Coordinates of C-alpha atoms and ligand atoms in Angstrom, one line a residue:
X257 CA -22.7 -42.0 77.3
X258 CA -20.9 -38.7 78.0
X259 CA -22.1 -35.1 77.8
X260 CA -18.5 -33.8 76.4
X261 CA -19.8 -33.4 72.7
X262 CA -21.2 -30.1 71.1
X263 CA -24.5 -29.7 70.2
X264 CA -25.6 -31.0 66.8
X265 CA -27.0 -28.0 65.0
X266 CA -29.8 -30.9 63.3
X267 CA -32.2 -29.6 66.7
X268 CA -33.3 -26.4 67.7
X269 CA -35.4 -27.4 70.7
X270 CA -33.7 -29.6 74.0
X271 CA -36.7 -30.3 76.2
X272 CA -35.6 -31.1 79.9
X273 CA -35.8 -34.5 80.2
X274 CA -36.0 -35.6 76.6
X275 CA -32.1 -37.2 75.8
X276 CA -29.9 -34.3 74.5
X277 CA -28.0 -35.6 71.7
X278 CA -24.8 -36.6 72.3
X279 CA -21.3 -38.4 71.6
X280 CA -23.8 -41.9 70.6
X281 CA -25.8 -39.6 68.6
X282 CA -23.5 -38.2 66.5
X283 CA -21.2 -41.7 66.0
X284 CA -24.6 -43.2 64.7
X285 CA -25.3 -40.0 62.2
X286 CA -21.4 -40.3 61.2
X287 CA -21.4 -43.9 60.5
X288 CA -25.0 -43.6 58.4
X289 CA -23.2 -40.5 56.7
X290 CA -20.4 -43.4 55.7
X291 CA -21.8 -46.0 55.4
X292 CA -25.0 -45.9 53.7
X293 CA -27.2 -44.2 50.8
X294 CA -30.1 -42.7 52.6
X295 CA -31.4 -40.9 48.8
X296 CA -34.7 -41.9 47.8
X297 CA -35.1 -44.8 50.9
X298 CA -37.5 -45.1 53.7
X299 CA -36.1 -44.9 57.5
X300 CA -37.5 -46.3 60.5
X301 CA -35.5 -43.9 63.3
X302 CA -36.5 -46.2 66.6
X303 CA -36.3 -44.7 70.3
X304 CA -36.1 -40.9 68.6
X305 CA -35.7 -38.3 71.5
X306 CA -35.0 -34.6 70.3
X307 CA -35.9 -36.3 66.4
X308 CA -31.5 -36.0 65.8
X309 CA -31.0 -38.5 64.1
X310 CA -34.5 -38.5 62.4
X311 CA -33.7 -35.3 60.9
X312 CA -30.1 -36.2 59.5
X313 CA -31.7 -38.7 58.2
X314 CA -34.4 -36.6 56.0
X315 CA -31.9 -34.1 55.4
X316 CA -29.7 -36.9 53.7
X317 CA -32.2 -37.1 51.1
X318 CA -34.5 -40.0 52.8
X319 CA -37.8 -40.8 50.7
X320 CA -39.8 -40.8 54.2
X321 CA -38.6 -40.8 57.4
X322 CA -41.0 -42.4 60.8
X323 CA -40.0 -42.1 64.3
X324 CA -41.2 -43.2 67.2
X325 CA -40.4 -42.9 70.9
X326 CA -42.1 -44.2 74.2
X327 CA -41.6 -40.7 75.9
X328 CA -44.8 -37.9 75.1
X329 CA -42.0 -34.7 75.5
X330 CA -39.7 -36.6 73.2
X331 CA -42.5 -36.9 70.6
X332 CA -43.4 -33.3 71.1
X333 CA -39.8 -32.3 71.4
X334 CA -39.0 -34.8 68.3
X335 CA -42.3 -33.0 66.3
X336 CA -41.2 -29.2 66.8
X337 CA -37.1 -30.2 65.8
X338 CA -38.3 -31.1 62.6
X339 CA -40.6 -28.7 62.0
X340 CA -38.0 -26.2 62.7
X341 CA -35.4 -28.2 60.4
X342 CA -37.5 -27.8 57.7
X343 CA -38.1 -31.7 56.8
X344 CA -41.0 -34.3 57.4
X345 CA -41.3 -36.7 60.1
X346 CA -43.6 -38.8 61.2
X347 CA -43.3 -39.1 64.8
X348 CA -45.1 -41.8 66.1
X349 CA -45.4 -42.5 70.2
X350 CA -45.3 -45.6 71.8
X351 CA -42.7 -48.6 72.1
X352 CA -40.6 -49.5 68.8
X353 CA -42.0 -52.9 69.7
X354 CA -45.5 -51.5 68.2
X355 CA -43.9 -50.6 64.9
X356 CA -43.2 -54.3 64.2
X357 CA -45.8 -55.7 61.9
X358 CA -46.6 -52.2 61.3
X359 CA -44.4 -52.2 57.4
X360 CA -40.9 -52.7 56.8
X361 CA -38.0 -50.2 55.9
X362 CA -34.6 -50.0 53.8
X363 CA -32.9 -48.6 56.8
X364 CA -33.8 -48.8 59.9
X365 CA -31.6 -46.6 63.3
X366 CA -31.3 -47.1 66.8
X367 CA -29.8 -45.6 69.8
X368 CA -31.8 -47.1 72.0
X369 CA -31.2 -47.2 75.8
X370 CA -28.0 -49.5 76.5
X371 CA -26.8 -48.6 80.0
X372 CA -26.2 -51.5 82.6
X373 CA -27.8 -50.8 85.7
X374 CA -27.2 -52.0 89.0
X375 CA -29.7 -54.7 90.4
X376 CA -29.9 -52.8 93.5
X377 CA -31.4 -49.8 92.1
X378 CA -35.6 -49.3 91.3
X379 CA -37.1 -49.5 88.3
X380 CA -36.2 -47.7 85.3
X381 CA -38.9 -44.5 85.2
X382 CA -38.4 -40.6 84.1
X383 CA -35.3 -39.3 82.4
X384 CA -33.0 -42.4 82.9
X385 CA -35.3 -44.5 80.7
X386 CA -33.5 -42.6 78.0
X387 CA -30.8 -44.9 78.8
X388 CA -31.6 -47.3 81.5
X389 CA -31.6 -51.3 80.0
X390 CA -31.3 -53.7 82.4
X391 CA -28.7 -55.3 84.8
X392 CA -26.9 -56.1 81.5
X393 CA -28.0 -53.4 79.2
X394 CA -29.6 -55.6 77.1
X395 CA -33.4 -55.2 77.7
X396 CA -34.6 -53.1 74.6
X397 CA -31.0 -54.1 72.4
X398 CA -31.8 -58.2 73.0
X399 CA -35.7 -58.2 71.5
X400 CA -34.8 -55.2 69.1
X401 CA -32.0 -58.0 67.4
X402 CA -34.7 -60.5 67.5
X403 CA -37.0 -58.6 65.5
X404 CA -34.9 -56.4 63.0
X405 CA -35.4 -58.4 60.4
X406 CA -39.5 -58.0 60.4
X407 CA -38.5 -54.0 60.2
X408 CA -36.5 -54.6 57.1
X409 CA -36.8 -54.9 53.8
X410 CA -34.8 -57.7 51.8
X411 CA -31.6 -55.8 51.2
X412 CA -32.7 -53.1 54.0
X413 CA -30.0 -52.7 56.6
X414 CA -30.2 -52.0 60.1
X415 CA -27.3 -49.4 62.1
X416 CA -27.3 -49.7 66.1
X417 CA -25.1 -47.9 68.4
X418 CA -24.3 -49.2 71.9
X419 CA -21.7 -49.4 74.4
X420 CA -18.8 -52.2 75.1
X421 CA -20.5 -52.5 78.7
X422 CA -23.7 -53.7 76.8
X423 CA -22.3 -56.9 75.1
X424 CA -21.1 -56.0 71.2
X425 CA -20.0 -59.7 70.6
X426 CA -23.5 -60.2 72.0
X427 CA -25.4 -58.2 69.6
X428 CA -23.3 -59.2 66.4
X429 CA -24.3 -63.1 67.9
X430 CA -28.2 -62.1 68.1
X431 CA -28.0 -60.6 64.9
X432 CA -26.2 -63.4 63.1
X433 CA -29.2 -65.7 65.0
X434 CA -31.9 -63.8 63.2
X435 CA -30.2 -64.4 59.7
X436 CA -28.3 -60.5 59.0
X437 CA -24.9 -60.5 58.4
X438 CA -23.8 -58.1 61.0
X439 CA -20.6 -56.4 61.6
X440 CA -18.6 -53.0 63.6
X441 CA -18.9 -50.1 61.6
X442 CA -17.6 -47.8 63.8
X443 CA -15.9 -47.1 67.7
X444 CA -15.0 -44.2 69.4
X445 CA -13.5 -43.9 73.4
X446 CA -15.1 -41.4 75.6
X447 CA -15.0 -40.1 78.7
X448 CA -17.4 -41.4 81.3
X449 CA -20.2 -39.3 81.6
X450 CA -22.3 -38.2 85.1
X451 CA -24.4 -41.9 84.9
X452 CA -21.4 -44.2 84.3
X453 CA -19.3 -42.1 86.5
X454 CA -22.0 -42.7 89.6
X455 CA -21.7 -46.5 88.4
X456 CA -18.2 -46.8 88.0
X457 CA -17.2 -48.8 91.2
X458 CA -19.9 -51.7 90.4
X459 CA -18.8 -51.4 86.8
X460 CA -15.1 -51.9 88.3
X461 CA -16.2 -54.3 91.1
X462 CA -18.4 -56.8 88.5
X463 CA -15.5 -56.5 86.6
X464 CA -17.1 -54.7 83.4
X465 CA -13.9 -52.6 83.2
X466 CA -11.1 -52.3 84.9
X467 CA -9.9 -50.5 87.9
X468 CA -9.3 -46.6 87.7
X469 CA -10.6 -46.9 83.8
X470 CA -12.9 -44.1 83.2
X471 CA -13.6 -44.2 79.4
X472 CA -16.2 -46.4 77.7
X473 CA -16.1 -47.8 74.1
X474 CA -19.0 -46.6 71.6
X475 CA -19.9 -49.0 68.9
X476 CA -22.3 -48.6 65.7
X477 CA -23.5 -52.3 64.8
X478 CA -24.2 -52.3 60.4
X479 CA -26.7 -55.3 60.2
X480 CA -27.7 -56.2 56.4
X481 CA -30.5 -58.3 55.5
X482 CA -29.7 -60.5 52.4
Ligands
LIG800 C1 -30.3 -42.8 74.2 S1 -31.8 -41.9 73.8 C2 -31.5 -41.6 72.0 C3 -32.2 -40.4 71.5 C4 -31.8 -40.0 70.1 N1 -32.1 -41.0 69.1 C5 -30.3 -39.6 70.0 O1 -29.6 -40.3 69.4 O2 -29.9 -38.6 70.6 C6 -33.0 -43.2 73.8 C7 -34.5 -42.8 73.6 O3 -35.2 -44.0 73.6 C8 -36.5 -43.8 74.1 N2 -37.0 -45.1 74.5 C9 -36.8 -45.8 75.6 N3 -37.4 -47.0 75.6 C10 -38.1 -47.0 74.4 C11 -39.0 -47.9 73.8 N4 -39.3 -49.1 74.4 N5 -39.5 -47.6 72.6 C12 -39.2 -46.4 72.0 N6 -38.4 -45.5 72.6 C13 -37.9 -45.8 73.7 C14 -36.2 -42.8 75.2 O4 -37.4 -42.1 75.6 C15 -35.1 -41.9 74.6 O5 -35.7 -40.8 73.9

């Protein structure tokens, strides 16, 4: 994660403390932009924040588009984005764990919180559970694997982005485990931003990248269910 990339012009409103779309964000929208037709289907846009991808999604000709977020100012912020855009959402709070059971969608997007944290620091709470997932990244990414395929519909296909500190091979693995045929759609390099840059000794000294490295490896995760 890195704050070096414009804003997207999909949201009018950044609420302090709600995630302000950035480099993840806009790989994610690219690679749905490429990689798959959004006309006519229904999109389940998990872990929301400002609604950014939510709205791409909509404006890309989705049938219906639901949202959800655990955070009440990213619902609100999420809520008055799309209103502003123009296009309907259905912003829903709670944990993206509650929308499982709750129906199943062609396409289903994540940008879910992926940064490793260090055991030594307390629990994730505020802001940083934007992006806070665990010693290994892995906390919402590993059950959210487990459980795409109850969010999809047969041929429904689910697009995550992450970073290289969170375990790709790992995700592709989990994916493969739950019966999608998974694969890299996209990867971009970027600059550390302010939270990896505060982390980047332990990063270094756990040996999650190398010494004096200070650029991180985004990756959007296509996951299709046959
Ligand atoms: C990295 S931000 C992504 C925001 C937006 N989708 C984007 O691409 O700019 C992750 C978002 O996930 C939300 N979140 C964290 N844990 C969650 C959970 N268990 N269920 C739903 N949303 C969650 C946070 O509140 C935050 O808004």
């Amino acid at each position: 994660m890195t704050i070096t990339a414009p804003p997207l012009s999909n949201v009018a409103v950044l609420t302090p403390g709600v995630y302000h779309p950035q480099d993840d964000s806009r790989l994610l929208i690219d690679a749905v932009e490429q990689h798959v037709v959004l006309e006519g289907r229904t999109v389940l846009d998990l872990c929301t924040g400002t609604g950014v991808v939510a709205i791409a999604a909509a404006r890309l000709g989705a049938a219906s588009v639901t949202a959800w977020d655990i955070c009440p100012q990213a619902v609100h912020c999420s809520r008055t984005n799309a209103a502003a855009a123009g296009v309907t959402v259905e912003v829903v709070l709670g944990s993206w764990a509650v929308a499982v059971g709750r129906g199943r969608f062609d396409v289903v997007l994540a940008n879910p919180p992926y940064v490793p944290v260090s055991p030594g620091l307390p629990p994730v709470d505020g802001p940083a559970q934007a992006w806070d997932a665990g010693h290994d990244g892995r906390l919402v990414i590993d059950p959210l694997c487990a459980a795409a395929p109850q969010l999809l519909t047969d041929g429904g296909t689910l697009f995550l982005v992450q970073s290289e500190f969170t375990g790709v091979d790992q995700s592709l693995a989990a994916l493969t485990a739950a019966g999608l045929r998974a694969s890299v759609v996209a990867r971009q390099r970027i600059p550390f931003g302010p939270v990896l840059t505060s982390r980047s000794e332990w990063l270094e000294r756990t040996g999650r990248t190398t010494i004096g490295c200070r650029e991180e490896e985004l990756t959007v995760i296509r996951a299709d269910k046959r």
